[in-house]
Amino acid sequence: MRMRFGLAVLLTVAAPAFADIITITPPNPPSGQSQSPAPFTYRGTTGSRDQQVYSSSFFSGPQSLTSLAFRSTPSFLNGADYANVIINLSTTTHGDELGTPLSTVFADNIGSDVTNIYSGPLSFAAPTDQGFDYVINFTKPFRYNPAAGNLLLDVLIPAGTSVSGQGFFLASFDTANQPNDGVASVSDIFDGNATRGSIDTSGSITKFTGTAIAGTVPEPASWAMMVAGFGLVGVAVRRRPFIRFA
């Protein structure tokens, strides 16, 4: 009996889990409610800081997020080049106007699982139509569990960073701007050294792409453990004493 129980536990721990690639967007995102240069900045070298929060209700379950994309504003189809951008994600207890709203102090909104998902130069090509054309592929995935809180996007363009591109607003982002719509932001789009920002009910309409976390995919060591476990089971069966019945 002990041998069978040991085999069952081994299979439960080591069996692989298969996940589906899914794309997440706010439900029925409105089009062209307002235009905003956030979560980035105008041209120049002053830098900027912007935090946006997305309600956990937008997500069906735990995700390993690997990229995001912003939708361009109609009639503002411009590109932009940023010499340096630092982007973090974290889980936060803050949200939109319902519950605990975002703090004006950037540091107060950041969760303990903060993860840097992109650092370095970033370029947005001029979109050809109003789509999710401003794409950022993460250099490190972010494991997000909506049961733990809302998702916080934190975008910093350090002061002194060169920002250039065509048009007055450079990259221009289509935003959702209704009370209690599950998105909100706090920003200072003119100062990369700012520690505080202004609260706004709007947030850029964003598409997150990731993998649903249905379980833990085993590491090579786990596969080795499983193979070794089968070997031990085989040895145990082979050495089992033979009982002769009279």
Tab-separated table of C-alpha atoms in Angstrom:
chain	number	residue	atom	x	y	z
A	1	MET	CA	0.000	0.000	0.000
A	2	ARG	CA	2.833	2.412	0.831
A	3	MET	CA	4.391	1.790	-2.582
A	4	ARG	CA	1.165	2.715	-4.398
A	5	PHE	CA	0.710	5.885	-2.336
A	6	GLY	CA	4.286	6.968	-3.084
A	7	LEU	CA	3.730	6.499	-6.819
A	8	ALA	CA	0.524	8.549	-6.730
A	9	VAL	CA	2.219	11.463	-4.969
A	10	LEU	CA	5.137	11.384	-7.389
A	11	LEU	CA	2.844	11.568	-10.410
A	12	THR	CA	0.872	14.433	-8.889
A	13	VAL	CA	3.967	16.531	-8.265
A	14	ALA	CA	5.816	15.798	-11.461
A	15	ALA	CA	3.053	15.652	-14.069
A	16	PRO	CA	3.307	18.577	-16.545
A	17	ALA	CA	0.586	21.232	-16.840
A	18	PHE	CA	-0.285	22.707	-20.217
A	19	ALA	CA	-1.300	26.368	-20.475
A	20	ASP	CA	-3.053	28.367	-23.181
A	21	ILE	CA	-1.864	31.646	-24.654
A	22	ILE	CA	-4.503	34.283	-24.026
A	23	THR	CA	-4.901	38.007	-24.646
A	24	ILE	CA	-6.538	40.296	-22.120
A	25	THR	CA	-8.193	43.660	-22.778
A	26	PRO	CA	-10.708	45.661	-20.767
A	27	PRO	CA	-14.238	44.550	-21.722
A	28	ASN	CA	-15.721	46.602	-24.558
A	29	PRO	CA	-13.041	49.306	-24.429
A	30	PRO	CA	-14.434	52.634	-25.646
A	31	SER	CA	-12.807	54.291	-28.636
A	32	GLY	CA	-11.518	57.832	-28.686
A	33	GLN	CA	-12.958	59.000	-25.353
A	34	SER	CA	-9.886	61.133	-24.842
A	35	GLN	CA	-6.323	61.554	-26.021
A	36	SER	CA	-3.301	61.449	-23.743
A	37	PRO	CA	0.506	61.436	-24.015
A	38	ALA	CA	0.616	59.276	-20.870
A	39	PRO	CA	1.922	56.784	-19.892
A	40	PHE	CA	4.914	58.364	-21.638
A	41	THR	CA	5.753	62.025	-22.158
A	42	TYR	CA	5.954	64.988	-24.507
A	43	ARG	CA	9.105	65.763	-26.455
A	44	GLY	CA	12.133	67.103	-24.604
A	45	THR	CA	14.416	65.881	-21.832
A	46	THR	CA	12.412	66.538	-18.654
A	47	GLY	CA	11.335	62.905	-18.292
A	48	SER	CA	8.069	61.672	-16.802
A	49	ARG	CA	6.495	59.225	-14.343
A	50	ASP	CA	3.151	57.548	-14.834
A	51	GLN	CA	1.351	54.763	-12.973
A	52	GLN	CA	-1.781	53.075	-14.287
A	53	VAL	CA	-3.923	50.573	-12.441
A	54	TYR	CA	-6.045	47.840	-14.032
A	55	SER	CA	-8.825	46.120	-12.107
A	56	SER	CA	-8.248	42.462	-11.257
A	57	SER	CA	-11.716	41.797	-12.729
A	58	PHE	CA	-10.229	42.152	-16.233
A	59	PHE	CA	-8.274	38.924	-15.693
A	60	SER	CA	-9.823	35.466	-15.632
A	61	GLY	CA	-7.091	33.910	-13.500
A	62	PRO	CA	-3.345	33.808	-12.788
A	63	GLN	CA	-1.227	34.888	-15.745
A	64	SER	CA	2.393	34.969	-16.785
A	65	LEU	CA	2.363	38.275	-18.674
A	66	THR	CA	4.886	38.654	-21.498
A	67	SER	CA	3.918	41.785	-23.448
A	68	LEU	CA	1.552	44.739	-23.600
A	69	ALA	CA	0.289	47.020	-26.329
A	70	PHE	CA	-1.371	50.434	-26.281
A	71	ARG	CA	-3.963	51.625	-28.763
A	72	SER	CA	-3.250	54.805	-30.718
A	73	THR	CA	-5.655	57.738	-30.659
A	74	PRO	CA	-7.671	58.302	-33.860
A	75	SER	CA	-6.097	61.026	-36.052
A	76	PHE	CA	-2.921	61.083	-33.883
A	77	LEU	CA	-0.978	58.329	-35.641
A	78	ASN	CA	2.525	59.349	-34.568
A	79	GLY	CA	5.642	57.420	-33.649
A	80	ALA	CA	8.191	58.197	-30.929
A	81	ASP	CA	11.721	57.340	-29.796
A	82	TYR	CA	12.683	57.173	-26.124
A	83	ALA	CA	16.379	56.935	-25.228
A	84	ASN	CA	15.626	55.215	-21.911
A	85	VAL	CA	12.461	53.792	-20.369
A	86	ILE	CA	12.070	51.822	-17.131
A	87	ILE	CA	8.845	49.818	-16.835
A	88	ASN	CA	7.735	47.831	-13.781
A	89	LEU	CA	4.682	45.767	-12.924
A	90	SER	CA	3.406	44.891	-9.479
A	91	THR	CA	0.275	43.805	-7.619
A	92	THR	CA	-1.374	46.642	-5.723
A	93	THR	CA	-4.160	47.107	-3.203
A	94	HIS	CA	-5.055	50.422	-4.871
A	95	GLY	CA	-7.542	50.815	-7.706
A	96	ASP	CA	-9.891	53.265	-9.392
A	97	GLU	CA	-12.467	55.447	-7.623
A	98	LEU	CA	-14.062	52.417	-5.978
A	99	GLY	CA	-12.332	50.880	-2.987
A	100	THR	CA	-8.890	52.327	-2.234
A	101	PRO	CA	-7.958	54.805	-4.985
A	102	LEU	CA	-4.404	55.382	-6.169
A	103	SER	CA	-2.227	57.505	-3.930
A	104	THR	CA	-0.639	60.679	-5.297
A	105	VAL	CA	2.663	59.321	-3.885
A	106	PHE	CA	4.096	56.900	-6.435
A	107	ALA	CA	5.900	54.737	-3.873
A	108	ASP	CA	2.688	54.087	-1.926
A	109	ASN	CA	1.060	52.320	-4.878
A	110	ILE	CA	3.835	49.813	-5.584
A	111	GLY	CA	3.360	46.197	-4.474
A	112	SER	CA	5.955	43.963	-2.827
A	113	ASP	CA	6.238	41.785	-5.952
A	114	VAL	CA	7.426	44.697	-8.133
A	115	THR	CA	9.264	43.376	-11.186
A	116	ASN	CA	11.221	45.223	-13.842
A	117	ILE	CA	9.866	43.984	-17.162
A	118	TYR	CA	11.661	46.425	-19.485
A	119	SER	CA	14.617	48.834	-19.317
A	120	GLY	CA	16.406	50.622	-22.123
A	121	PRO	CA	15.706	52.426	-25.392
A	122	LEU	CA	12.222	52.088	-26.840
A	123	SER	CA	10.768	53.068	-30.211
A	124	PHE	CA	7.167	53.158	-31.362
A	125	ALA	CA	6.709	53.146	-35.114
A	126	ALA	CA	3.975	55.391	-36.498
A	127	PRO	CA	0.816	53.232	-36.669
A	128	THR	CA	-1.025	52.846	-39.951
A	129	ASP	CA	-4.464	52.628	-38.359
A	130	GLN	CA	-6.082	52.812	-34.940
A	131	GLY	CA	-4.945	49.539	-33.453
A	132	PHE	CA	-2.787	48.180	-30.659
A	133	ASP	CA	0.370	49.247	-32.469
A	134	TYR	CA	2.492	50.531	-29.584
A	135	VAL	CA	3.926	47.179	-28.462
A	136	ILE	CA	6.324	46.436	-25.600
A	137	ASN	CA	7.722	42.911	-25.313
A	138	PHE	CA	8.866	42.151	-21.789
A	139	THR	CA	12.450	41.125	-21.108
A	140	LYS	CA	11.149	39.241	-18.054
A	141	PRO	CA	7.653	37.766	-17.582
A	142	PHE	CA	5.490	38.948	-14.715
A	143	ARG	CA	3.484	36.374	-12.793
A	144	TYR	CA	0.217	38.024	-11.848
A	145	ASN	CA	-2.511	36.578	-9.663
A	146	PRO	CA	-5.669	38.731	-9.735
A	147	ALA	CA	-6.822	37.160	-6.464
A	148	ALA	CA	-3.996	39.084	-4.750
A	149	GLY	CA	-4.986	42.558	-5.995
A	150	ASN	CA	-5.056	44.874	-8.991
A	151	LEU	CA	-2.306	45.221	-11.593
A	152	LEU	CA	-0.086	48.325	-11.465
A	153	LEU	CA	1.901	49.514	-14.495
A	154	ASP	CA	4.728	51.922	-13.583
A	155	VAL	CA	6.486	53.786	-16.415
A	156	LEU	CA	9.496	56.006	-15.710
A	157	ILE	CA	11.377	58.108	-18.243
A	158	PRO	CA	14.324	59.442	-16.210
A	159	ALA	CA	15.019	63.174	-16.287
A	160	GLY	CA	17.581	63.985	-18.952
A	161	THR	CA	16.348	61.236	-21.280
A	162	SER	CA	15.974	62.294	-24.898
A	163	VAL	CA	12.466	61.938	-26.326
A	164	SER	CA	11.890	62.649	-30.004
A	165	GLY	CA	9.477	61.933	-32.812
A	166	GLN	CA	6.938	63.456	-35.134
A	167	GLY	CA	3.948	65.549	-34.086
A	168	PHE	CA	3.374	67.646	-30.975
A	169	PHE	CA	2.177	64.809	-28.752
A	170	LEU	CA	4.506	62.191	-30.235
A	171	ALA	CA	2.948	58.805	-29.452
A	172	SER	CA	-0.672	59.470	-28.501
A	173	PHE	CA	-2.697	56.943	-26.545
A	174	ASP	CA	-6.414	56.176	-26.707
A	175	THR	CA	-7.838	56.242	-23.201
A	176	ALA	CA	-10.837	55.033	-21.228
A	177	ASN	CA	-12.103	57.954	-19.189
A	178	GLN	CA	-15.235	57.070	-17.260
A	179	PRO	CA	-15.714	56.909	-13.494
A	180	ASN	CA	-15.432	53.443	-11.980
A	181	ASP	CA	-14.374	51.810	-15.269
A	182	GLY	CA	-11.608	49.732	-13.679
A	183	VAL	CA	-8.709	51.940	-14.783
A	184	ALA	CA	-7.116	55.034	-13.253
A	185	SER	CA	-3.750	56.767	-13.294
A	186	VAL	CA	-1.434	59.069	-11.388
A	187	SER	CA	1.231	60.926	-13.336
A	188	ASP	CA	3.660	63.774	-13.740
A	189	ILE	CA	4.375	63.935	-17.469
A	190	PHE	CA	6.921	66.769	-17.136
A	191	ASP	CA	9.315	65.530	-14.435
A	192	GLY	CA	11.178	62.219	-14.349
A	193	ASN	CA	12.369	62.988	-10.793
A	194	ALA	CA	8.851	63.463	-9.406
A	195	THR	CA	7.794	61.480	-6.323
A	196	ARG	CA	4.153	62.577	-6.581
A	197	GLY	CA	1.663	62.945	-9.392
A	198	SER	CA	-1.857	64.036	-10.237
A	199	ILE	CA	-4.740	61.572	-10.019
A	200	ASP	CA	-6.839	61.004	-13.139
A	201	THR	CA	-9.811	58.732	-13.802
A	202	SER	CA	-8.434	57.921	-17.261
A	203	GLY	CA	-6.128	55.108	-18.266
A	204	SER	CA	-4.661	54.006	-21.581
A	205	ILE	CA	-6.594	51.197	-23.267
A	206	THR	CA	-4.133	48.344	-23.010
A	207	LYS	CA	-3.803	44.815	-24.308
A	208	PHE	CA	-1.869	42.364	-22.147
A	209	THR	CA	-0.640	39.113	-23.630
A	210	GLY	CA	0.438	36.176	-21.525
A	211	THR	CA	0.058	32.550	-20.613
A	212	ALA	CA	-2.619	31.293	-18.267
A	213	ILE	CA	-0.979	29.605	-15.287
A	214	ALA	CA	-2.811	26.313	-14.889
A	215	GLY	CA	-0.077	24.685	-12.794
A	216	THR	CA	3.661	24.409	-12.511
A	217	VAL	CA	5.521	23.110	-15.542
A	218	PRO	CA	8.196	20.772	-14.166
A	219	GLU	CA	11.848	21.698	-14.316
A	220	PRO	CA	14.389	19.185	-15.692
A	221	ALA	CA	15.151	18.141	-12.123
A	222	SER	CA	11.485	17.246	-11.629
A	223	TRP	CA	11.502	15.079	-14.726
A	224	ALA	CA	14.641	13.360	-13.388
A	225	MET	CA	12.884	12.775	-10.065
A	226	MET	CA	9.906	11.250	-11.833
A	227	VAL	CA	12.101	8.878	-13.883
A	228	ALA	CA	14.063	7.927	-10.781
A	229	GLY	CA	10.798	7.347	-8.949
A	230	PHE	CA	9.602	4.907	-11.577
A	231	GLY	CA	12.937	3.115	-11.290
A	232	LEU	CA	12.579	2.788	-7.535
A	233	VAL	CA	9.061	1.483	-7.914
A	234	GLY	CA	10.319	-1.132	-10.347
A	235	VAL	CA	13.060	-2.204	-7.954
A	236	ALA	CA	10.555	-2.413	-5.099
A	237	VAL	CA	8.250	-4.616	-7.169
A	238	ARG	CA	11.129	-6.862	-8.266
A	239	ARG	CA	12.360	-7.346	-4.679
A	240	ARG	CA	8.946	-8.008	-3.269
A	241	PRO	CA	9.093	-11.329	-1.377
A	242	PHE	CA	7.342	-14.200	-3.066
A	243	ILE	CA	4.695	-15.728	-0.798
A	244	ARG	CA	3.912	-19.373	-1.427
A	245	PHE	CA	0.463	-20.578	-0.466
A	246	ALA	CA	0.126	-24.200	0.639
